[in-house]
CSV table of C-alpha atoms in Angstrom, one decimal:
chain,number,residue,atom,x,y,z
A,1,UNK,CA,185.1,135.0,93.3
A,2,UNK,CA,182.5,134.3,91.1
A,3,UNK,CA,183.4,132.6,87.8
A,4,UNK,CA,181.6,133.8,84.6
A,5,UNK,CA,181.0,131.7,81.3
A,6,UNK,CA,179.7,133.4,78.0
A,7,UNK,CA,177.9,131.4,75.8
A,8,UNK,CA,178.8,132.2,72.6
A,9,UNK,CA,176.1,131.3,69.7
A,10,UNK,CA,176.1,134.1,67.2
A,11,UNK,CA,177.4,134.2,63.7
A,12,UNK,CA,179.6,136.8,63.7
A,13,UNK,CA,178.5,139.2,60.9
A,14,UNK,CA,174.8,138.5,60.8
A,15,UNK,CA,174.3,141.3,63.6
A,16,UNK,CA,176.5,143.6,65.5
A,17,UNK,CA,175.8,140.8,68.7
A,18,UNK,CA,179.3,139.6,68.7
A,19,UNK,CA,181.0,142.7,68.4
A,20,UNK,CA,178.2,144.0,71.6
A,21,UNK,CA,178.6,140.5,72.9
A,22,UNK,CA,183.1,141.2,73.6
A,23,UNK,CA,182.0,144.4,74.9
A,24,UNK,CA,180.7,142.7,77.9
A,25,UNK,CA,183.4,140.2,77.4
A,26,UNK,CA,186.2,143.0,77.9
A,27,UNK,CA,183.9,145.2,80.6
A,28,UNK,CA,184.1,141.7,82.7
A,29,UNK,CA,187.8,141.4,82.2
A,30,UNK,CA,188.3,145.0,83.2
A,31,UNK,CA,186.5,144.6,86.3
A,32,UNK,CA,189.0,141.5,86.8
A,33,UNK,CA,186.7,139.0,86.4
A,34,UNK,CA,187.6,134.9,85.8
A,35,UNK,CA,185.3,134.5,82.5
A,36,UNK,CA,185.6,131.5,80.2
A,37,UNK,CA,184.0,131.7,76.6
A,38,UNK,CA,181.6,128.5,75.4
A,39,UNK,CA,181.4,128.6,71.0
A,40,UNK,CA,178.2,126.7,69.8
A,41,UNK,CA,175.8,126.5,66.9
A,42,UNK,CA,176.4,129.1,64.7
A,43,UNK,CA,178.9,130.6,67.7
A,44,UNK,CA,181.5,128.5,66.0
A,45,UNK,CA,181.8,130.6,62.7
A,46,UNK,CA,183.5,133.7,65.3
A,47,UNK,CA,186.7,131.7,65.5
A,48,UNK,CA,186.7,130.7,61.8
A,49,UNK,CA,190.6,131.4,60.8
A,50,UNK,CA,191.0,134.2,57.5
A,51,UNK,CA,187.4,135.8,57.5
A,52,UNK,CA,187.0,139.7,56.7
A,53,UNK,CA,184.2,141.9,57.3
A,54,UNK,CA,186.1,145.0,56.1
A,55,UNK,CA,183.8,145.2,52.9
A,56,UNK,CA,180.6,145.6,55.3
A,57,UNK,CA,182.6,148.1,57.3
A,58,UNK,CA,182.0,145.8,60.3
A,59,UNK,CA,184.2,145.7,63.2
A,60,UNK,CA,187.0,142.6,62.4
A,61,UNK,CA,185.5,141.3,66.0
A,62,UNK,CA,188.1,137.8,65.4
A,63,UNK,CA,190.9,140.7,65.9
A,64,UNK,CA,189.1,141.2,69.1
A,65,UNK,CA,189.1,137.6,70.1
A,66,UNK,CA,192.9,137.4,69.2
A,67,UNK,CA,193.3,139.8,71.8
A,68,UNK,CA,191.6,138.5,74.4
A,69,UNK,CA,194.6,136.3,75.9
A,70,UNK,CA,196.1,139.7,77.1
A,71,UNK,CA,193.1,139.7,79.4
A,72,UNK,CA,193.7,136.5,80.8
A,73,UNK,CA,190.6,135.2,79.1
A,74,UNK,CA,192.0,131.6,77.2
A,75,UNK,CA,189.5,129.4,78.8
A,76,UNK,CA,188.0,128.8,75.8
A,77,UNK,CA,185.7,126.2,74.6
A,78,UNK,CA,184.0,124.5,71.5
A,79,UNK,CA,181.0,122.7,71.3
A,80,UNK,CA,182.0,119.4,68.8
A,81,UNK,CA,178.9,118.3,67.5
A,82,UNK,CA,178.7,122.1,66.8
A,83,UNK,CA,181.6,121.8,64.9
A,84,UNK,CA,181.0,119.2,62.6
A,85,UNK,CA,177.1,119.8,62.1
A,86,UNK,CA,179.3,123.4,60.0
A,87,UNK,CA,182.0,121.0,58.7
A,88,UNK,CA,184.6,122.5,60.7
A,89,UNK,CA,187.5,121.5,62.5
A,90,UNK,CA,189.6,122.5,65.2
A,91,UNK,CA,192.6,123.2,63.2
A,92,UNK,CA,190.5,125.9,61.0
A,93,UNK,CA,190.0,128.3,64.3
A,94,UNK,CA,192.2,131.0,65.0
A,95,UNK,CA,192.5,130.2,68.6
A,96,UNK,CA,193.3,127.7,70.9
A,97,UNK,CA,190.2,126.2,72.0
A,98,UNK,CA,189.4,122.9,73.8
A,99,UNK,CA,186.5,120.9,72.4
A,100,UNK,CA,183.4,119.6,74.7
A,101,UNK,CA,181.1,116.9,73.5
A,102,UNK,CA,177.2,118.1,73.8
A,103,UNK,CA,177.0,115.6,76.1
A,104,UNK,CA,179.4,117.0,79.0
A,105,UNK,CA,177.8,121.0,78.2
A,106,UNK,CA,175.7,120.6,81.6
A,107,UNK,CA,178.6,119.3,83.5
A,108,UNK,CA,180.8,122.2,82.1
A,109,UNK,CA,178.4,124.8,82.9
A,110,UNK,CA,177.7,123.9,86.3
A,111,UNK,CA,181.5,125.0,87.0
A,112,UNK,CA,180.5,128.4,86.8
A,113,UNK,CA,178.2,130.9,88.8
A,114,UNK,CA,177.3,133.1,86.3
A,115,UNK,CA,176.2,132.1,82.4
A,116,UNK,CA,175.9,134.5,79.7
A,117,UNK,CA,174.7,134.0,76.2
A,118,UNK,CA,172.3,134.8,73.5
B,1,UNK,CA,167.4,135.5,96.9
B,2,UNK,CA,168.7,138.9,95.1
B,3,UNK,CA,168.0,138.5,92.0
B,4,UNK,CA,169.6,140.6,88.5
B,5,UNK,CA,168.0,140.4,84.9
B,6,UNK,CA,169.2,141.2,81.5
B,7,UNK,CA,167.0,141.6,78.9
B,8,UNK,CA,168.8,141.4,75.1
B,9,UNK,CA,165.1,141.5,73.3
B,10,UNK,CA,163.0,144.2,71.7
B,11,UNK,CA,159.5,144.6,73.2
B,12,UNK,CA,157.7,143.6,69.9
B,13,UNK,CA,160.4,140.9,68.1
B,14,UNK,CA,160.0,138.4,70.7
B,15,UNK,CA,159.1,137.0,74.0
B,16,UNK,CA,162.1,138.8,75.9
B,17,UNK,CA,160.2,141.2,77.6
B,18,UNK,CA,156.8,139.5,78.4
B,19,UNK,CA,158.8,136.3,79.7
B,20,UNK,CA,161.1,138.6,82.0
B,21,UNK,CA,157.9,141.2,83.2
B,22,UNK,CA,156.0,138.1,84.1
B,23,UNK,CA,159.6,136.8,85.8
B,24,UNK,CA,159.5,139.5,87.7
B,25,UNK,CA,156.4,140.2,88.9
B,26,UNK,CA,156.9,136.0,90.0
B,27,UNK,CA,160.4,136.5,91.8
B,28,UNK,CA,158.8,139.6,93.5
B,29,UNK,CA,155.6,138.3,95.1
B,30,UNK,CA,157.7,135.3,96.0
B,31,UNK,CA,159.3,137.6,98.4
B,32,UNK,CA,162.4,138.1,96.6
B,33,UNK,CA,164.2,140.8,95.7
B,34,UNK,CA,165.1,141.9,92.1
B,35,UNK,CA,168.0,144.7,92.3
B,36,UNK,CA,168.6,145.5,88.8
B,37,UNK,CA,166.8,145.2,85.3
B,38,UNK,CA,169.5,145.4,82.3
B,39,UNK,CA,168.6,146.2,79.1
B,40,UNK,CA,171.4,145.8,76.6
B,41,UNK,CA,171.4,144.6,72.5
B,42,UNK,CA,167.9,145.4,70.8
B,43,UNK,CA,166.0,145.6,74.8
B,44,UNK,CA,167.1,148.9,74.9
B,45,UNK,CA,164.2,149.8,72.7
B,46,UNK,CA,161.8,149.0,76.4
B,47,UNK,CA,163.0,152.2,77.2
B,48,UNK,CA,161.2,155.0,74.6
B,49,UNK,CA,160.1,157.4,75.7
B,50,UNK,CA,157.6,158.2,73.2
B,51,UNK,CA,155.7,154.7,72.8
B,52,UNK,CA,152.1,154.8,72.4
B,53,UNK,CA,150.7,151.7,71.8
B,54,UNK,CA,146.7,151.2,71.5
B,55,UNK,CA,145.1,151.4,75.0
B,56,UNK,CA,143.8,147.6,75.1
B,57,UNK,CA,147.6,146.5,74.4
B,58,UNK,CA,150.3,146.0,76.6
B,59,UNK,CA,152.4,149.3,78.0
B,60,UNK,CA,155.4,147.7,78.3
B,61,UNK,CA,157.8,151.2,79.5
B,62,UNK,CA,154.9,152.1,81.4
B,63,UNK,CA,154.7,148.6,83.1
B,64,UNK,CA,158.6,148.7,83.7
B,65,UNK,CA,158.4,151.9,85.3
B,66,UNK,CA,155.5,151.4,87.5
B,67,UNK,CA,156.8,147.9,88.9
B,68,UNK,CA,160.4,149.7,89.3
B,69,UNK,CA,158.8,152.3,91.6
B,70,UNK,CA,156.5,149.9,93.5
B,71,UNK,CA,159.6,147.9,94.2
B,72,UNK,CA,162.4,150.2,94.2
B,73,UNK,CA,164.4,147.9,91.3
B,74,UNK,CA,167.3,149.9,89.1
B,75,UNK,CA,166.4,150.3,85.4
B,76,UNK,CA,169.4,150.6,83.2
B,77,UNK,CA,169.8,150.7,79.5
B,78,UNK,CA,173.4,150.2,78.5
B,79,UNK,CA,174.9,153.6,77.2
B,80,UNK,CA,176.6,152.3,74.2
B,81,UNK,CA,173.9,150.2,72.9
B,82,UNK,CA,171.8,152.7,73.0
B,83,UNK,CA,173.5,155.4,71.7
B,84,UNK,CA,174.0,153.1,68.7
B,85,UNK,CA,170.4,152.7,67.7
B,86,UNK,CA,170.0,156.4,68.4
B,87,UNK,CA,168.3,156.5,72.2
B,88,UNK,CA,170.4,159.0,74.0
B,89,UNK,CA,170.3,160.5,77.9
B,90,UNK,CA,169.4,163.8,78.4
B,91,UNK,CA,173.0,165.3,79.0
B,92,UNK,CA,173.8,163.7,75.5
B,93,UNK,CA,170.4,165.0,74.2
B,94,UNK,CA,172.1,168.5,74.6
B,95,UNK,CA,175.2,167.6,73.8
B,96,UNK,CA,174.4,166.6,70.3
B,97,UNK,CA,171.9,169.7,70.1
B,98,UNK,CA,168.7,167.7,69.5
B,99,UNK,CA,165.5,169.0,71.1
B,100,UNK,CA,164.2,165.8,72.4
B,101,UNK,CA,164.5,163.7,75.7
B,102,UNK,CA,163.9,160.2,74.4
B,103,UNK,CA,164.8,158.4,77.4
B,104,UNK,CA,161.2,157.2,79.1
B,105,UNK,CA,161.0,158.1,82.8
B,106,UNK,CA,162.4,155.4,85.5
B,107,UNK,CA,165.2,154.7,83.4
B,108,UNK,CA,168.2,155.3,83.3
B,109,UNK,CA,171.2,155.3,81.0
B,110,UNK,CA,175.0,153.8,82.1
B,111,UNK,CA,177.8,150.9,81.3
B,112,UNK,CA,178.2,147.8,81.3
B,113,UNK,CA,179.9,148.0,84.5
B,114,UNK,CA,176.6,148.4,85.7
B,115,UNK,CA,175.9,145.0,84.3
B,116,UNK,CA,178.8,143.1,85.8
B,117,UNK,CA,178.6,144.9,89.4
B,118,UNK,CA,175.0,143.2,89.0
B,119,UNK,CA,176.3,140.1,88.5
B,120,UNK,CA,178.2,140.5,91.4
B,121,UNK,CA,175.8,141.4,93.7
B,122,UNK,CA,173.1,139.5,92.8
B,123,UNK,CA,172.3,135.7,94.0
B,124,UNK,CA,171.4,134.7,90.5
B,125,UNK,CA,171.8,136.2,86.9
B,126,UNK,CA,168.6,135.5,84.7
B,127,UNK,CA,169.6,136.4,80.6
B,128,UNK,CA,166.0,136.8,78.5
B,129,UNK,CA,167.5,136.2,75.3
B,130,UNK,CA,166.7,138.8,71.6
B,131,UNK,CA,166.6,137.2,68.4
């Protein structure tokens, strides 16, 4: 079966991408897909632990992302030069992800058969 | 090769469309095939009905439709994105009592299963990225 990997480089509230963005996500997941989720650039803000879109009556789309694990999607990844270019780290996402240098990105993505993003 | 594209860009906000026409138009007279176009995020706008640009500029629904006829490719607009920014199929056209038929001939409004059964099927996958 064809693994999928969704490239993840939005800020979440700039735009209603990421909430259109786990749409796909979840239709994937429903069709019982094996999709893996790559954060990067501004990406990296989705995960960011105790943010609220409630006063722009935006979907809270990190509720969605806590919810993915029920769909078997936790192969989850973080660019780190990403990360620290936003002074972030690890410990300040709501999720379990595993960091990925810049450097290995190419090696990571050709694991997969389909890519996703932007 | 079967190829399936996605196009996430708005006709006049970027290169999405004019990168993934002339994509196309390449992949086809290269002798392969391209089953499905997928227009989801702001590309759902390719598919107005009503766009009239100047004569000497490009069509680009008009182009869609006349390269998905000569070459029998699916053109679907992704029913939730659209509904969002207000493009509706004609059975929701009635639905919600309004007069017109936005929807631009050739295409055709569905889900996103519609995407990931094209990622299925198809060789490769080719994403022109929106803003």
């Amino acid at each position: 079966m064809k693994r999928y990997l969704v490239v993840m480089s939005h800020p979440p509230h700039g735009s209603i991408h990421v909430q259109e963005q786990l749409d796909v996500i979840l239709t994937m997941a429903a069709f019982d897909r094996s999709v893996s989720l790559l954060f990067l650039d501004e990406g990296v803000f989705q995960l960011l632990r105790g943010q609220t879109a409630q006063q722009y009556l935006h979907k809270e789309t990190v509720a969605i992302f806590d919810a993915l694990a029920l769909y078997d999607i936790d192969d989850l990844w973080v660019e780190t030069e990403s990360l620290m270019e936003k002074g972030l780290s690890l410990g300040q996402l709501t999720l379990p992800v595993k960091p990925i240098a810049r450097s290995g990105i190419n090696a990571l993505m050709s694991g997969f058969n389909v890519i996703l993003g932007a | 090769m079967k190829f399936a594209v996605q196009i996430n860009g708005s006709p006049y906000a970027g290169p999405a469309g004019e990168m993934a026409y002339q994509f196309v138009v390449a992949a086809l007279s290269a002798g392969h095939t391209v089953l499905q176009i997928f227009f989801y995020f702001d590309g759902i706008y390719h598919g107005l009905a009503a766009q009239m640009p100047p004569g000497d500029e490009r069509q680009f629904t008009h182009r869609w439709r006349q390269l998905a006829l000569q070459n029998n490719i699916d053109l679907v607009i992704c029913i939730s994105a659209a509904q969002r920014r207000g493009l509706l199929s004609l059975e929701e056209s009635k639905r919600q009592n309004r007069a017109n038929q936005d929807l631009a001939p050739g295409f055709r409004i569905s889900g996103l299963g519609q995407l990931v059964e094209a990622t299925i099927n198809a060789d490769r996958f080719i994403v022109f990225p929106g803003s």
